Coordinates of C-alpha atoms and ligand atoms in Angstrom, one line a residue:
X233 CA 78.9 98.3 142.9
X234 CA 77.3 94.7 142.1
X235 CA 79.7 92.7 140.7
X236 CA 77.3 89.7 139.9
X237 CA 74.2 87.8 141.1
X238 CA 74.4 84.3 141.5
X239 CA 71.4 81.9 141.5
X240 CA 71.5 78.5 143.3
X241 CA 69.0 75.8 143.4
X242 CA 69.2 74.1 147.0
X243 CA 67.7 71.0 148.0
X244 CA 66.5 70.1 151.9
X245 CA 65.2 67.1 153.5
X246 CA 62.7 67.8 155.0
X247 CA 61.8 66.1 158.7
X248 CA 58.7 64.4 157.5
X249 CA 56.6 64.7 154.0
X250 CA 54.3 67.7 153.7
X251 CA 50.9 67.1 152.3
X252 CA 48.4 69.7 150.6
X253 CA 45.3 69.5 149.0
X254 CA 47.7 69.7 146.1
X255 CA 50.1 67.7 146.2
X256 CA 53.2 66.2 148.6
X257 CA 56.4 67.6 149.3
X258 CA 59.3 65.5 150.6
X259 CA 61.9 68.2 150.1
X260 CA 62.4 71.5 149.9
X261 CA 63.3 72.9 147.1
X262 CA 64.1 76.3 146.6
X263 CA 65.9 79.4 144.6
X264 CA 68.4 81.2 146.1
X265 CA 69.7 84.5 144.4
X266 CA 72.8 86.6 146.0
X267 CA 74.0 89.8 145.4
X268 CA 77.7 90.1 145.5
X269 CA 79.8 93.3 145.2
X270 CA 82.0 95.3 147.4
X271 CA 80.4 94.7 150.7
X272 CA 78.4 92.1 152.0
X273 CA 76.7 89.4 150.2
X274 CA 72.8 90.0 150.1
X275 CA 70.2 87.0 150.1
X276 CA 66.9 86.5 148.6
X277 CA 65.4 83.2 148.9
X278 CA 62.4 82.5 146.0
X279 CA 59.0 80.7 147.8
X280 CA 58.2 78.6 144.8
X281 CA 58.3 75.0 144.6
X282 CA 59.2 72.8 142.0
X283 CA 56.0 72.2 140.8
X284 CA 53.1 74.9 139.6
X285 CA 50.3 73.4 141.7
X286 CA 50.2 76.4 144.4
X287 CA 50.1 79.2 142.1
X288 CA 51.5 78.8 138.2
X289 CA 55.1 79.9 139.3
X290 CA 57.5 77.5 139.8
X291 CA 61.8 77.1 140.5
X292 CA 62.1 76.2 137.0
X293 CA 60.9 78.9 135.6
X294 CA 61.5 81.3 138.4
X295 CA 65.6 80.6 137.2
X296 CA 64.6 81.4 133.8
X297 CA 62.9 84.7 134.3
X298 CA 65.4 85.3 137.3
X299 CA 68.4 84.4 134.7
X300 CA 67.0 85.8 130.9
X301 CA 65.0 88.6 132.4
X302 CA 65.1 90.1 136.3
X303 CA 68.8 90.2 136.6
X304 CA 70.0 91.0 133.1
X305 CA 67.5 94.1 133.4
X306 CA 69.2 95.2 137.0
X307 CA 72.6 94.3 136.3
X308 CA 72.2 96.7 132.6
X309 CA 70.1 99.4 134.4
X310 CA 67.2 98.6 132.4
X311 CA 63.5 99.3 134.0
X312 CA 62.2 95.9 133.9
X313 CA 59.4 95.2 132.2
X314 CA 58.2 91.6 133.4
X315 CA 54.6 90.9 134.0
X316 CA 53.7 89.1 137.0
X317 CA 56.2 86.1 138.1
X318 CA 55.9 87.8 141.6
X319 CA 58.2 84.8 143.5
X320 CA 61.3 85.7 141.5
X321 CA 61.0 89.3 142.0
X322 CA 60.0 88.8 145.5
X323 CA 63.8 86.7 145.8
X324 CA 65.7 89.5 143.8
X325 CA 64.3 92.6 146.0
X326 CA 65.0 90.1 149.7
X327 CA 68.5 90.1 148.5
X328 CA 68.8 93.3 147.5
X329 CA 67.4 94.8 150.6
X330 CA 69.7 92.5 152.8
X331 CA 72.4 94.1 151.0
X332 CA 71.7 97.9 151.2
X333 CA 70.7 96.7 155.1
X334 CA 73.6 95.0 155.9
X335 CA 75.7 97.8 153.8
X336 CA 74.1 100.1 156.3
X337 CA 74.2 98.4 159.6
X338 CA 70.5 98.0 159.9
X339 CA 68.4 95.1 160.5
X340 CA 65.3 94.2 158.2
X341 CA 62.9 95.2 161.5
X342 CA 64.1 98.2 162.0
X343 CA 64.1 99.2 158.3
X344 CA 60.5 98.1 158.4
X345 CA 60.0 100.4 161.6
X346 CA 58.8 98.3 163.5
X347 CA 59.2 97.8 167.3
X348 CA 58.0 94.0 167.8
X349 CA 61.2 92.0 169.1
X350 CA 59.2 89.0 169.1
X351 CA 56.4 87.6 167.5
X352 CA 53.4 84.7 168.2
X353 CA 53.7 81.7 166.1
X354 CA 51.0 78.9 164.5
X355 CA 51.9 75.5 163.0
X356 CA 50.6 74.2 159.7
X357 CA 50.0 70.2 159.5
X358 CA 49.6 68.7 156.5
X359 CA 47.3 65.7 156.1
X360 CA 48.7 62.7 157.8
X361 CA 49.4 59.6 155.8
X362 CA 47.6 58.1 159.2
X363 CA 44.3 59.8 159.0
X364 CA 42.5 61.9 162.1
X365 CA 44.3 59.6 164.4
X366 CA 47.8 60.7 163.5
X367 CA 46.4 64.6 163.0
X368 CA 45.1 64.7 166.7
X369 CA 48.3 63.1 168.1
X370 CA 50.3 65.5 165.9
X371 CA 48.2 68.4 167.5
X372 CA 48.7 67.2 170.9
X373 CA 52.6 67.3 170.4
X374 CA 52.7 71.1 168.4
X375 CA 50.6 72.2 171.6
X376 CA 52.8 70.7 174.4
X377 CA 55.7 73.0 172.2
X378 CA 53.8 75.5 172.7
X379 CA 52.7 76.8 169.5
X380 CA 50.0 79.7 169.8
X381 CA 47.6 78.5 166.8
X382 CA 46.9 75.2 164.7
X383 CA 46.1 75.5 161.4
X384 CA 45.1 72.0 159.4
X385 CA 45.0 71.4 155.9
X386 CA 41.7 70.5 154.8
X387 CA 40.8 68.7 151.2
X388 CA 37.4 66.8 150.0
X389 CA 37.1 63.9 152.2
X390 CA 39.1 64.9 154.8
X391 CA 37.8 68.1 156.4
X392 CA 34.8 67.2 158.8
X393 CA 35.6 64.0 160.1
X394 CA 38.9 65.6 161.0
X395 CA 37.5 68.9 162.6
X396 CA 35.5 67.3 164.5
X397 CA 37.9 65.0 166.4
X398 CA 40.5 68.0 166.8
X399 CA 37.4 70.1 168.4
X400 CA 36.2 67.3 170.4
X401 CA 40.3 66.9 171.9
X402 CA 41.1 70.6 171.9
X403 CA 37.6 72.6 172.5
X404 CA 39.5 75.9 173.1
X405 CA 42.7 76.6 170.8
X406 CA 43.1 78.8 168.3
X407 CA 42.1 75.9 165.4
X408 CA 42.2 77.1 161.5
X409 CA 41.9 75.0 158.1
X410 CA 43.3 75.4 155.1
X411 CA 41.7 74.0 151.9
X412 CA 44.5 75.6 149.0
X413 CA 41.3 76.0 146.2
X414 CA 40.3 72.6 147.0
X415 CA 36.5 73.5 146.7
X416 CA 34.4 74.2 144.4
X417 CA 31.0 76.9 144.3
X418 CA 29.0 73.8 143.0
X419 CA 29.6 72.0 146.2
X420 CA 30.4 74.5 149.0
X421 CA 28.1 72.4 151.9
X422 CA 31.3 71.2 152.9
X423 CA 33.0 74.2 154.0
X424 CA 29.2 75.1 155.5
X425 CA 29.6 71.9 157.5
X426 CA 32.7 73.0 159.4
X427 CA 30.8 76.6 160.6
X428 CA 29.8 75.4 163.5
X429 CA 33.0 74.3 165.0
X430 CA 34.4 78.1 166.3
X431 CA 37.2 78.2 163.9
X432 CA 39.5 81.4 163.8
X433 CA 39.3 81.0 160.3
X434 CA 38.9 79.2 157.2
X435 CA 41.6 79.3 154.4
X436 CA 41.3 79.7 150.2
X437 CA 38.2 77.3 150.1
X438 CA 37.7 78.1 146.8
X439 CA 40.0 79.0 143.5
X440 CA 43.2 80.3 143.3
X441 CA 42.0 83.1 141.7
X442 CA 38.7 84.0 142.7
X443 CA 37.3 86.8 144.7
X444 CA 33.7 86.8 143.8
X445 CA 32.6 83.0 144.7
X446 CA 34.6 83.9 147.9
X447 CA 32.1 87.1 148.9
X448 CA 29.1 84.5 147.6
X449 CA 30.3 82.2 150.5
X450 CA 31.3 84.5 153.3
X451 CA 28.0 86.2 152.9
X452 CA 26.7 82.8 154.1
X453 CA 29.4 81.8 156.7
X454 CA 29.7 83.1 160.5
X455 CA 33.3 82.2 160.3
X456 CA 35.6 84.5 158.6
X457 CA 37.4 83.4 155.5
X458 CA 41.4 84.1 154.4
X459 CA 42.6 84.7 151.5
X460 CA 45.9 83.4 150.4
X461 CA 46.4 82.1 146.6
X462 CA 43.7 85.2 145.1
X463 CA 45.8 87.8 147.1
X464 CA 48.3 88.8 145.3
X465 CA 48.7 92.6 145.7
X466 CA 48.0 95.3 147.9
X467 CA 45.3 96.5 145.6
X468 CA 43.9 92.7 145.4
X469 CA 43.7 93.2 149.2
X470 CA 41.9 96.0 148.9
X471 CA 39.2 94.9 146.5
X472 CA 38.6 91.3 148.3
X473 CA 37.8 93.4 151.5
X474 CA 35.6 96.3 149.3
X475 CA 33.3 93.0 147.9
X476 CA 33.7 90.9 151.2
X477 CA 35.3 88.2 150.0
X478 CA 36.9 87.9 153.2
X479 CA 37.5 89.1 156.6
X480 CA 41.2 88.1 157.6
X481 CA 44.4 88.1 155.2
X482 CA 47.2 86.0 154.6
X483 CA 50.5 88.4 153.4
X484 CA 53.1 86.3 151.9
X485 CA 55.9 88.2 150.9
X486 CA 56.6 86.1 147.6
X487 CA 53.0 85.8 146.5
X488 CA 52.6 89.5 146.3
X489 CA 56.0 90.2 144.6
X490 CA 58.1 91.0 147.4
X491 CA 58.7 92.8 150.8
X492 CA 57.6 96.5 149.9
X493 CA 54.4 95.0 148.2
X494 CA 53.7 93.1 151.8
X495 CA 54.3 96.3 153.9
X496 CA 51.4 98.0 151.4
X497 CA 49.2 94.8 151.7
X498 CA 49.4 95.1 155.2
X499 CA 48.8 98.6 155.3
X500 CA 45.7 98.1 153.2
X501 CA 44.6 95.9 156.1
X502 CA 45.4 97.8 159.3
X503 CA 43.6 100.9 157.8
X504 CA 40.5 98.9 157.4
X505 CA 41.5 97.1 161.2
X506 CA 40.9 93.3 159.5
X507 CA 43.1 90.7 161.1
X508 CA 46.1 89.7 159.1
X509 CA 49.0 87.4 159.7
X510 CA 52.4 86.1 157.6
X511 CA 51.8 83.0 155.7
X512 CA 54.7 80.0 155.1
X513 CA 56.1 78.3 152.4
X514 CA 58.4 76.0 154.0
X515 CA 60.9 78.6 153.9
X516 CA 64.6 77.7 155.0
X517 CA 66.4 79.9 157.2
X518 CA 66.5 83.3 155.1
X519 CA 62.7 83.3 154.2
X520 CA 62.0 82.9 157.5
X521 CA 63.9 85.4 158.8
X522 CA 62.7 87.9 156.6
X523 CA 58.9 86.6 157.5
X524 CA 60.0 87.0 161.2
X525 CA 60.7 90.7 160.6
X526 CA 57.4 91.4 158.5
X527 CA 55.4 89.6 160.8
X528 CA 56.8 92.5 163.4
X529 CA 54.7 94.9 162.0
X530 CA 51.6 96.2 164.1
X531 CA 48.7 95.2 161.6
X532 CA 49.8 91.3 161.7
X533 CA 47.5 90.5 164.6
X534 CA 47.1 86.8 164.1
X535 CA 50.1 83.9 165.1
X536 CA 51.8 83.4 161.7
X537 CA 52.7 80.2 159.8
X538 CA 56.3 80.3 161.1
X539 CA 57.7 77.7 162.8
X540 CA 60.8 76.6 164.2
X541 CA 63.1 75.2 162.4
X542 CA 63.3 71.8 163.7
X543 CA 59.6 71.0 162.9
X544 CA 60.6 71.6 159.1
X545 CA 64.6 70.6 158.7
X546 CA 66.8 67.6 160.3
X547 CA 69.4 70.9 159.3
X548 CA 68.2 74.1 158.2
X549 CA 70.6 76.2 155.9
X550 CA 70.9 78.7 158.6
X551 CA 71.3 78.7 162.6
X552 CA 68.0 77.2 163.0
X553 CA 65.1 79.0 164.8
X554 CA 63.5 78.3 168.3
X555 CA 60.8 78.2 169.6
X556 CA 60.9 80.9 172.7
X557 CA 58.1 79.8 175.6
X558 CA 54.7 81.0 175.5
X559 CA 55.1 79.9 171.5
X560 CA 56.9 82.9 170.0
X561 CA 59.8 83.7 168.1
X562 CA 62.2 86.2 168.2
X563 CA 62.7 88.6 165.3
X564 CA 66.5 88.9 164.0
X565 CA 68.3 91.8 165.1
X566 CA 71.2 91.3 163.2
X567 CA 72.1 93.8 160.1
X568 CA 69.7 93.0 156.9
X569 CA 68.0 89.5 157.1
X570 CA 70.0 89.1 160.1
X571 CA 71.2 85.3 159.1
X572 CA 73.8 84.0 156.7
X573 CA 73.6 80.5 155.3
X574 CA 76.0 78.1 157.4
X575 CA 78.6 77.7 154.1
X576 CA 79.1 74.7 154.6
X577 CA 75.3 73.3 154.5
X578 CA 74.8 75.8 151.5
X579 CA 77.6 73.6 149.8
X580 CA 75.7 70.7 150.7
X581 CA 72.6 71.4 149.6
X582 CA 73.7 73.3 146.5
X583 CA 72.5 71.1 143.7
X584 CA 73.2 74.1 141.0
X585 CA 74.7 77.3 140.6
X586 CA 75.3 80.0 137.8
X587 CA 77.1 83.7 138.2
X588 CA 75.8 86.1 136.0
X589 CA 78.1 89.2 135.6
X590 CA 77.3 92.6 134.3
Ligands
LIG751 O1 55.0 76.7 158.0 O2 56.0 77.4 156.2 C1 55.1 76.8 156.8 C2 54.0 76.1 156.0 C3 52.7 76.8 156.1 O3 50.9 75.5 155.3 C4 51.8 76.3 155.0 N1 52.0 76.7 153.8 O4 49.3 76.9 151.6 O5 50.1 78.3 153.0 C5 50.2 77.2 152.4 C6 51.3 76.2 152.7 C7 52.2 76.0 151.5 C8 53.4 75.3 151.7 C9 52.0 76.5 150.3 C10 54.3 75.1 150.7 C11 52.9 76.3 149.3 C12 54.1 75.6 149.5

């Protein structure tokens, strides 16, 4: 029986600010829903951030659909009937699953059924307040911890220039970019520019939601291009590989509407044998254990965007992760998600809170 669902709004510090080709983050915020009942608690943690300039969802309205919609519709038994708003589904189902899971004694990997204890790992870098100096030195140091692929974030004005000096350091990593939609079809001879270089990939150059400018450009790229922001369903997974849009996939679990929509994208992928791997949001603890656990499955083939805690949190709300040597991390074992937030961080960092009863 589920007695209620609580949603929290947390608030992190994070070590150092985050910086995107749309916009800066200094903390994280996020959403946290949890199921409570007889039983254990289950936890869902919502990806958004606090601002729509990733996709259009964001925390504030992710606790309005979460609060007037999602979970008055589960709590009454009603089939919900809510139109995209994928994050705040994709937080309800996590914390329902780590409920049933943890009900059950079984971990999140093992309900996935997969065999992966551990997994490799990438680190994202955001663009430096200190230019393609500070980027190199910051690559130099995620290296020397051991991380298995470096993926830079790319926007007008600083892509080349900043390429070129990590290539010129590092001739033989595993180098990606990521531009978030910072490109437009009208101007596309940067992204050309950066073909030469050998990188694994090249991330969303162009809109959020485009496919079709994306197949325009691949058909004139040697490198392959991801997909992040325009993927956001197994079937758009499907139809971005049909027209070539891309040839590698990012699966976030939030931006397709939750875990069991990520198990299908990634099905759509390993059928068709194209590379895939588990994107970040800056999760805390919870988001990334559940990551940890998709990222187990066979068809993610690439290092993920999961790192350690430490290079995100001075305190994570959980047990923070590690890095293991050789740059993986180990996938919980533990029943459900397999953490718990540390209660009293989540007190700490608990800047609301509401309890919605059947
Ligand atoms: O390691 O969790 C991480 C961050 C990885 O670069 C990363 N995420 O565009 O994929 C992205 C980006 C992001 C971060 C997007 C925060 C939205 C919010």
């Amino acid at each position: 029986m589920i007695e209620g669902i609580e949603l929290l709004l947390v608030r992190l510090p994070l070590v150092r600010p985050f910086r995107t080709s749309f916009g800066t983050e200094t903390e994280k915020e996020a959403v946290l829903v949890r199921v409570l009942g007889d039983g254990p608690d289950g936890w869902g943690e919502c990806v958004a951030g606090p601002d729509p300039g990733y996709s259009e969802e964001f925390n504030a309205e992710a606790w309005v659909t979460l609060r007037d919609h999602l979970v008055p519709d589960l709590l009454s038994g009603n089939v919900s009937l809510v139109r995209g708003h994928r994050m705040a589904k994709a937080a309800l189902e996590m914390a329902l699953i780590d409920r049933d899971l943890k009900g059950r004694g079984v971990s999140l990997r093992e309900h996935l059924g997969s065999q992966r204890r551990e997994v490799p790992v990438g680190v994202s870098i955001g663009i430096p307040a200190g230019g393609v100096a500070e980027l190199v030195d910051r690559v130099g140091e995620h290296l020397a911890e051991g991380y298995r692929r470096i993926k830079l974030k790319i926007e007008p004005g600083f892509d080349l220039e900043a390429v070129r000096a990590v290539r010129h350091e590092y001739p033989d990593i595993l180098l990606s970019v990521d531009a978030n939609a910072a490109y437009t079809p009208a101007d596309t001879s940067p992204i050309e520019a950066l073909d030469g270089f050998g990188l694994l990939m090249i991330e969303q150059p162009l809109s959020h939601e485009d496919l079709w400018e994306h197949a325009r450009l691949q058909a004139r790229l040697r490198t392959p291009l991801c997909l992040d922001e325009s993927i956001r369903s197994a079937a758009d997974a499907a139809a971005a590989l049909e027209m070539g849009a891309c040839r590698i996939i990012n699966i976030k679990q939030g931006r397709v509407g939750g875990l069991t929509e990520a198990v299908r994208t990634h099905g759509v992928c390993l059928r068709r044998g194209v590379p895939a791997w588990c994107g970040g949001m800056l999760e805390t603890g919870l988001g990334r254990a559940a990551n940890l656990a998709l990222a187990s499955l066979p068809g993610f083939t690439l290092p993920g965007d999961i790192s350690a805690s430490a290079r995100y949190f001075p305190e994570d709300l959980t047990e923070p992760f590690v890095l293991r040597p050789g740059g993986m991390m180990a996938v919980p074992s533990g029943p459900g998600l397999g953490v718990e937030p540390l209660s009293e961080r989540l007190e700490a960092m608990t800047v609301e809170s509401l309890l919605i009863r059947p």
